[in-house]
Amino acid sequence: QVQLVESGGGSVQAGGSLRLSCAYTGYSYCMGWFRQAPGKEREGVASVYTVVGSTYYAYSVKGRFTISQDNAKNTLYLQMNSLKPEDTAMYYCAARRLYAWDSNQCNLQLANFDSWGQGTQVTVSS
């Protein structure tokens, strides 16, 4: 069973940076980051097909956020640069234990993921 524990959230001014971490147990074919702002639906931010390392990014964060994984530490990261007020949300780490035979099954759709962390809050002020 996969367990996911996020950390690294906080408050930052626009233009600043944060790095989120997700400590995990067990193996997952896909891992990703999602976010949910108040009154909005949860949306995908970045994901990785762990078998080959291919990644997906939401258009709104491409070029600013980077997803990475340290298998030796069992930790998934999300480096967030040039943060904007619209990035304010609860950020969730997600994983897919179900077999994924290609990277398309790791794209930023909620249904692709079957395990979720509790979330870490990111607040960006203008």
C-alpha angles and dihedrals in degrees: 000000000000119000120193126194120181127203139162102071122134146123122303138163122251111280092031131115139237133179119213121203131200118194110204142183126208130019125296130185092211132026128183153155125246131178138203126197122198111283093008135100122258110266135192118253106174138342141181133210096222095202093070103004098245114156141208127204133189111246091240093061103032110127093017104060129052127194119206140164133214106199093185089061096034088232134136119203138199114196108199119194133174090023119200131201088250089064089069108121147106107282120213131196114220137188139188117218093173113097114270115198096191141014094260088075089062097056121123099281118123092222090064091067127069104179129057139187125223095256139241124237122240119189122184118190126200 
